[in-house]
């Protein structure tokens, strides 16, 4: 069972699960970030547990304003804060006697695969970086998952975000927008197969968790749209970067277009969401990650 832990991030207390393999320390360690709208009990916890079984101390945690972590308003998705959360998780690991502070890596899944790039680019304590189904949330909202979204869509959403900020300035409560449509059919109509798979993972018995965010605040939207995950990825070099991608992932371009030093590993037949929990795809992904972190952090 993981150990329940907490640590501060820019004045917000974060809740985490620390997985220890039971080996004598100090151990190499990996911080694991969850997708946007996710919580530590879902895919981040799955990868953290599986990597702990391979000999790493791992830390999965809830982002600020979400899950069991603190912060108001609830449901705020702030890329700047999410990057800071990853750095704060590294800081926490450096204080643990079980961890070798000189051998800490970071793994980001989906949106955290985007957030981990600027975190690692500017935090040299992160010695090796990996992603699974990496997604740049800024591009997702600006262009759509497949890059074909009508530019009018994001402009309309920015109008709504501006109106929500004005209403808040006049004393009203900040409003929110739903992350997913109400039904699987609506999700497929709005987002195709990718939209359906996200709904199937988050909103059904497959992986539903009551603390996972169902809505984001409207003042998240303009922060997200201005985010560029890969802008400074080149600063990660000469430290290694591994990006694990499904061959059927609609978001694959968000990994293939990242600057050096990215190494790509393809998981045959996997979609973006398949790599969250489908064992036939998660197993090979964990093999790639374990080999990568072992090579660059040691055992």
Short mmCIF file of C-alpha atoms in Angstrom, two decimals:
data_model
loop_
_atom_site.label_atom_id
_atom_site.label_comp_id
_atom_site.label_asym_id
_atom_site.label_seq_id
_atom_site.Cartn_x
_atom_site.Cartn_y
_atom_site.Cartn_z
CA UNK A 1 0.00 0.00 0.00
CA UNK A 2 1.27 3.53 -0.71
CA UNK A 3 2.05 5.97 2.06
CA UNK A 4 -0.22 9.02 2.24
CA UNK A 5 1.97 12.13 2.14
CA UNK A 6 1.52 15.88 1.77
CA UNK A 7 3.83 18.70 0.74
CA UNK A 8 3.53 22.39 -0.22
CA UNK A 9 3.47 23.85 -3.72
CA UNK A 10 3.42 27.65 -4.02
CA UNK A 11 1.42 27.91 -0.80
CA UNK A 12 -0.99 25.05 -1.59
CA UNK A 13 -0.82 21.73 0.24
CA UNK A 14 -0.71 18.79 -2.17
CA UNK A 15 -1.81 15.24 -1.36
CA UNK A 16 0.27 12.36 -2.67
CA UNK A 17 0.83 8.63 -2.60
CA UNK A 18 4.42 7.54 -2.05
CA UNK A 19 5.25 4.04 -3.29
CA UNK A 20 8.36 2.36 -1.91
CA UNK A 21 9.68 -0.93 -3.30
CA UNK A 22 10.87 -2.28 0.04
CA UNK A 23 14.53 -2.28 -0.94
CA UNK A 24 17.28 -0.64 1.06
CA UNK A 25 17.83 2.98 0.11
CA UNK A 26 18.78 5.45 -0.96
CA UNK A 27 16.72 4.67 -4.05
CA UNK A 28 16.28 6.25 -7.46
CA UNK A 29 12.90 7.96 -7.58
CA UNK A 30 10.31 9.08 -10.12
CA UNK A 31 7.64 11.77 -9.77
CA UNK A 32 4.46 10.83 -11.70
CA UNK A 33 2.01 13.51 -12.87
CA UNK A 34 -1.62 12.78 -13.75
CA UNK A 35 -3.64 13.88 -16.82
CA UNK A 36 -5.78 17.02 -16.74
CA UNK A 37 -8.92 16.17 -14.81
CA UNK A 38 -7.34 13.04 -13.35
CA UNK A 39 -6.33 12.09 -9.82
CA UNK A 40 -3.50 10.09 -8.30
CA UNK A 41 -5.70 7.02 -7.88
CA UNK A 42 -6.09 6.59 -11.64
CA UNK A 43 -3.40 6.12 -14.32
CA UNK A 44 -0.71 8.06 -12.43
CA UNK A 45 -1.07 5.69 -9.50
CA UNK A 46 -1.01 2.68 -11.81
CA UNK A 47 2.31 3.71 -13.37
CA UNK A 48 3.72 4.73 -9.99
CA UNK A 49 2.91 1.32 -8.53
CA UNK A 50 4.28 -0.57 -11.52
CA UNK A 51 7.56 1.38 -11.46
CA UNK A 52 7.86 0.82 -7.70
CA UNK A 53 7.65 -2.90 -8.44
CA UNK A 54 10.74 -2.38 -10.64
CA UNK A 55 12.73 -0.88 -7.77
CA UNK A 56 11.98 2.86 -7.88
CA UNK A 57 10.54 5.06 -5.16
CA UNK A 58 7.61 6.78 -6.89
CA UNK A 59 5.31 9.65 -6.01
CA UNK A 60 1.88 10.20 -7.57
CA UNK A 61 0.02 13.28 -6.38
CA UNK A 62 -3.08 15.38 -6.98
CA UNK A 63 -2.60 18.74 -8.68
CA UNK A 64 -3.36 21.90 -6.74
CA UNK A 65 -7.07 22.78 -6.71
CA UNK A 66 -8.00 19.19 -7.54
CA UNK A 67 -8.46 15.77 -5.92
CA UNK A 68 -7.43 15.66 -2.26
CA UNK A 69 -5.05 18.60 -2.65
CA UNK A 70 -5.88 22.05 -1.35
CA UNK A 71 -6.52 25.28 -3.17
CA UNK A 72 -9.49 27.40 -4.22
CA UNK A 73 -11.32 27.62 -6.51
CA UNK A 74 -11.86 23.92 -6.99
CA UNK A 75 -11.37 22.74 -10.55
CA UNK A 76 -8.79 25.34 -11.53
CA UNK A 77 -6.40 23.96 -14.18
CA UNK A 78 -3.45 26.33 -14.16
CA UNK A 79 -0.47 25.21 -16.29
CA UNK A 80 1.95 27.42 -14.37
CA UNK A 81 0.82 25.87 -11.09
CA UNK A 82 0.94 22.37 -12.58
CA UNK A 83 4.58 22.89 -13.55
CA UNK A 84 5.31 24.19 -10.06
CA UNK A 85 3.55 21.14 -8.56
CA UNK A 86 5.98 18.83 -10.34
CA UNK A 87 8.95 20.79 -9.00
CA UNK A 88 7.43 20.74 -5.51
CA UNK A 89 7.09 16.95 -5.75
CA UNK A 90 10.80 16.74 -6.58
CA UNK A 91 11.56 18.97 -3.58
CA UNK A 92 9.54 16.64 -1.35
CA UNK A 93 11.41 13.57 -2.58
CA UNK A 94 14.75 15.22 -1.79
CA UNK A 95 13.71 15.29 1.88
CA UNK A 96 12.96 11.57 2.10
CA UNK A 97 15.72 9.38 3.54
CA UNK A 98 14.71 6.50 1.24
CA UNK A 99 15.48 8.60 -1.87
CA UNK A 100 18.80 9.45 -3.50
CA UNK A 101 18.33 13.16 -4.22
CA UNK A 102 20.82 12.92 -7.07
CA UNK A 103 18.75 10.28 -8.91
CA UNK A 104 15.26 11.72 -9.40
CA UNK A 105 13.32 11.47 -12.65
CA UNK A 106 9.88 12.61 -13.75
CA UNK A 107 7.09 10.96 -15.72
CA UNK A 108 4.14 12.88 -17.15
CA UNK A 109 1.01 11.24 -18.54
CA UNK A 110 -1.25 13.05 -21.04
CA UNK A 111 -1.37 16.73 -19.96
CA UNK A 112 1.37 16.12 -17.40
CA UNK A 113 3.43 14.87 -20.32
CA UNK A 114 3.25 18.46 -21.49
CA UNK A 115 3.76 20.00 -18.07
CA UNK A 116 6.82 17.87 -17.32
CA UNK A 117 8.75 19.36 -20.25
CA UNK A 118 9.04 22.94 -18.91
CA UNK A 119 9.38 21.58 -15.37
CA UNK A 120 12.42 19.52 -16.38
CA UNK A 121 13.77 22.19 -18.73
CA UNK A 122 14.18 24.59 -15.80
CA UNK A 123 14.79 22.21 -12.87
CA UNK A 124 18.13 20.44 -13.13
CA UNK A 125 17.29 18.19 -10.21
CA UNK A 126 15.20 16.17 -12.69
CA UNK A 127 17.85 13.90 -14.18
CA UNK A 128 15.70 11.94 -16.64
CA UNK A 129 12.30 12.74 -18.17
CA UNK A 130 9.63 10.49 -19.68
CA UNK A 131 6.11 10.90 -21.00
CA UNK A 132 3.23 8.59 -21.86
CA UNK A 133 0.62 9.84 -24.36
CA UNK A 134 2.01 13.34 -23.98
CA UNK A 135 -0.48 16.14 -24.67
CA UNK A 136 0.11 19.87 -24.84
CA UNK A 137 -3.12 21.20 -23.33
CA UNK A 138 -2.57 24.58 -24.95
CA UNK A 139 -2.52 23.02 -28.41
CA UNK A 140 -5.45 20.77 -27.52
CA UNK A 141 -7.62 23.80 -26.79
CA UNK A 142 -6.22 25.94 -29.60
CA UNK A 143 -6.24 23.30 -32.35
CA UNK A 144 -8.19 20.27 -31.12
CA UNK A 145 -6.71 16.86 -30.38
CA UNK A 146 -6.17 16.13 -34.07
CA UNK A 147 -5.21 19.66 -35.11
CA UNK A 148 -8.29 20.26 -37.24
CA UNK A 149 -10.43 22.36 -34.89
CA UNK A 150 -12.06 25.48 -36.37
CA UNK A 151 -10.18 28.53 -34.96
CA UNK A 152 -13.56 30.06 -34.11
CA UNK A 153 -14.02 27.46 -31.36
CA UNK A 154 -11.20 28.70 -29.15
CA UNK A 155 -12.11 32.33 -29.84
CA UNK A 156 -15.63 31.65 -28.59
CA UNK A 157 -14.28 29.98 -25.47
CA UNK A 158 -11.96 32.91 -24.81
CA UNK A 159 -15.00 35.22 -25.05
CA UNK A 160 -16.71 33.09 -22.41
CA UNK A 161 -13.61 33.13 -20.18
CA UNK A 162 -13.40 36.92 -20.43
CA UNK A 163 -17.06 37.26 -19.52
CA UNK A 164 -16.60 34.97 -16.51
CA UNK A 165 -13.66 37.05 -15.25
CA UNK A 166 -15.70 40.25 -15.61
CA UNK A 167 -18.62 38.69 -13.71
CA UNK A 168 -16.26 37.61 -10.94
CA UNK A 169 -14.87 41.16 -10.70
CA UNK A 170 -18.45 42.34 -10.12
CA UNK A 171 -18.91 39.97 -7.20
CA UNK A 172 -20.26 36.85 -8.85
CA UNK A 173 -18.86 33.36 -8.36
CA UNK A 174 -16.41 32.08 -10.98
CA UNK A 175 -18.31 29.66 -13.22
CA UNK A 176 -17.11 26.40 -14.77
CA UNK A 177 -17.44 24.39 -17.96
CA UNK A 178 -17.81 20.58 -18.13
CA UNK A 179 -14.78 18.55 -19.21
CA UNK A 180 -16.97 15.90 -20.85
CA UNK A 181 -20.43 15.92 -22.42
CA UNK A 182 -23.20 14.15 -20.46
CA UNK A 183 -23.31 10.93 -22.52
CA UNK A 184 -20.97 8.66 -24.45
CA UNK A 185 -22.89 9.46 -27.64
CA UNK A 186 -22.43 13.18 -27.09
CA UNK A 187 -18.73 12.63 -26.39
CA UNK A 188 -18.30 10.73 -29.66
CA UNK A 189 -20.22 13.38 -31.59
CA UNK A 190 -18.10 16.18 -30.14
CA UNK A 191 -14.68 14.51 -30.12
CA UNK A 192 -14.84 11.41 -32.28
CA UNK A 193 -13.23 8.19 -31.06
CA UNK A 194 -10.74 10.10 -28.89
CA UNK A 195 -13.57 11.97 -27.16
CA UNK A 196 -15.47 8.73 -26.59
CA UNK A 197 -12.42 6.99 -25.12
CA UNK A 198 -11.84 9.84 -22.67
CA UNK A 199 -15.47 9.65 -21.57
CA UNK A 200 -15.26 5.87 -21.25
CA UNK A 201 -12.20 6.11 -19.02
CA UNK A 202 -13.23 8.98 -16.75
CA UNK A 203 -17.01 8.82 -16.61
CA UNK A 204 -17.79 5.08 -16.42
CA UNK A 205 -16.91 2.26 -14.06
CA UNK A 206 -13.70 1.71 -16.02
CA UNK A 207 -11.82 4.35 -14.01
CA UNK A 208 -14.37 6.80 -12.54
CA UNK A 209 -13.21 8.44 -9.32
CA UNK A 210 -15.41 10.81 -7.31
CA UNK A 211 -12.56 13.26 -6.72
CA UNK A 212 -11.58 13.54 -10.39
CA UNK A 213 -12.54 16.95 -11.77
CA UNK A 214 -15.76 16.99 -13.79
CA UNK A 215 -15.44 20.71 -14.60
CA UNK A 216 -12.74 23.34 -15.03
CA UNK A 217 -13.23 26.95 -14.01
CA UNK A 218 -13.52 29.41 -16.87
CA UNK A 219 -10.44 31.26 -15.68
CA UNK A 220 -8.53 28.05 -16.42
CA UNK A 221 -9.31 28.45 -20.10
CA UNK A 222 -7.24 31.51 -20.97
CA UNK A 223 -4.32 30.18 -18.90
CA UNK A 224 -4.45 26.88 -20.79
CA UNK A 225 -4.68 28.50 -24.24
CA UNK A 226 -1.51 30.53 -23.57
CA UNK A 227 0.51 27.44 -22.57
CA UNK A 228 3.17 26.03 -24.92
CA UNK A 229 4.58 22.74 -23.61
CA UNK A 230 7.44 22.26 -26.02
CA UNK A 231 8.79 25.79 -26.34
CA UNK A 232 11.82 25.19 -24.13
CA UNK A 233 12.11 21.41 -24.39
CA UNK A 234 15.54 21.82 -25.95
CA UNK A 235 16.82 22.98 -22.56
CA UNK A 236 16.36 19.45 -21.23
CA UNK A 237 19.46 18.30 -23.16
CA UNK A 238 21.86 16.73 -22.43
CA UNK A 239 19.56 15.01 -19.95
CA UNK A 240 17.57 12.20 -21.58
CA UNK A 241 13.92 12.41 -22.65
CA UNK A 242 11.78 9.38 -23.54
CA UNK A 243 8.30 9.75 -25.07
CA UNK A 244 6.09 6.65 -25.15
CA UNK A 245 3.35 6.93 -27.77
CA UNK A 246 0.60 4.68 -29.10
CA UNK A 247 0.68 4.07 -32.85
CA UNK A 248 -3.06 4.86 -32.97
CA UNK A 249 -2.93 7.95 -30.71
CA UNK A 250 -4.54 11.02 -32.24
CA UNK A 251 -2.14 13.08 -30.11
CA UNK A 252 1.03 11.39 -31.45
CA UNK A 253 2.14 14.58 -33.22
CA UNK A 254 2.56 16.23 -29.81
CA UNK A 255 5.40 13.80 -29.13
CA UNK A 256 6.90 13.52 -32.60
CA UNK A 257 7.22 17.30 -32.92
CA UNK A 258 9.08 17.84 -29.64
CA UNK A 259 12.65 19.06 -30.08
CA UNK A 260 15.70 16.98 -29.26
CA UNK A 261 16.70 15.14 -27.10
CA UNK A 262 13.44 13.19 -27.35
CA UNK A 263 13.60 9.43 -27.94
CA UNK A 264 10.34 7.91 -29.22
CA UNK A 265 9.04 4.46 -28.30
CA UNK A 266 5.93 3.30 -30.11
CA UNK A 267 3.38 0.97 -28.52
CA UNK A 268 1.77 -0.96 -31.37
CA UNK A 269 -2.00 -0.67 -31.66
CA UNK A 270 -2.45 1.64 -28.67
CA UNK A 271 -4.57 4.77 -28.71
CA UNK A 272 -3.94 7.76 -26.46
CA UNK A 273 -6.26 6.48 -23.72
CA UNK A 274 -5.34 2.81 -24.12
CA UNK A 275 -2.02 3.67 -22.47
CA UNK A 276 -3.87 4.80 -19.34
CA UNK A 277 -4.90 1.32 -18.23
CA UNK A 278 -5.12 -1.37 -20.93
CA UNK A 279 -2.69 -4.03 -19.74
CA UNK A 280 -1.69 -5.21 -23.22
CA UNK A 281 -0.37 -1.67 -23.80
CA UNK A 282 0.57 -0.59 -20.28
CA UNK A 283 2.84 -3.61 -19.83
CA UNK A 284 5.11 -2.76 -22.80
CA UNK A 285 5.06 0.92 -21.82
CA UNK A 286 6.23 0.10 -18.29
CA UNK A 287 8.98 -2.10 -19.74
CA UNK A 288 10.22 0.87 -21.79
CA UNK A 289 10.01 3.25 -18.85
CA UNK A 290 11.72 0.90 -16.42
CA UNK A 291 14.58 0.27 -18.84
CA UNK A 292 14.94 4.01 -19.49
CA UNK A 293 14.96 5.06 -15.84
CA UNK A 294 17.26 2.17 -14.90
CA UNK A 295 19.73 3.23 -17.59
CA UNK A 296 19.76 6.86 -16.50
CA UNK A 297 19.03 6.74 -12.77
CA UNK A 298 20.40 3.30 -11.91
CA UNK A 299 18.88 0.80 -9.53
#
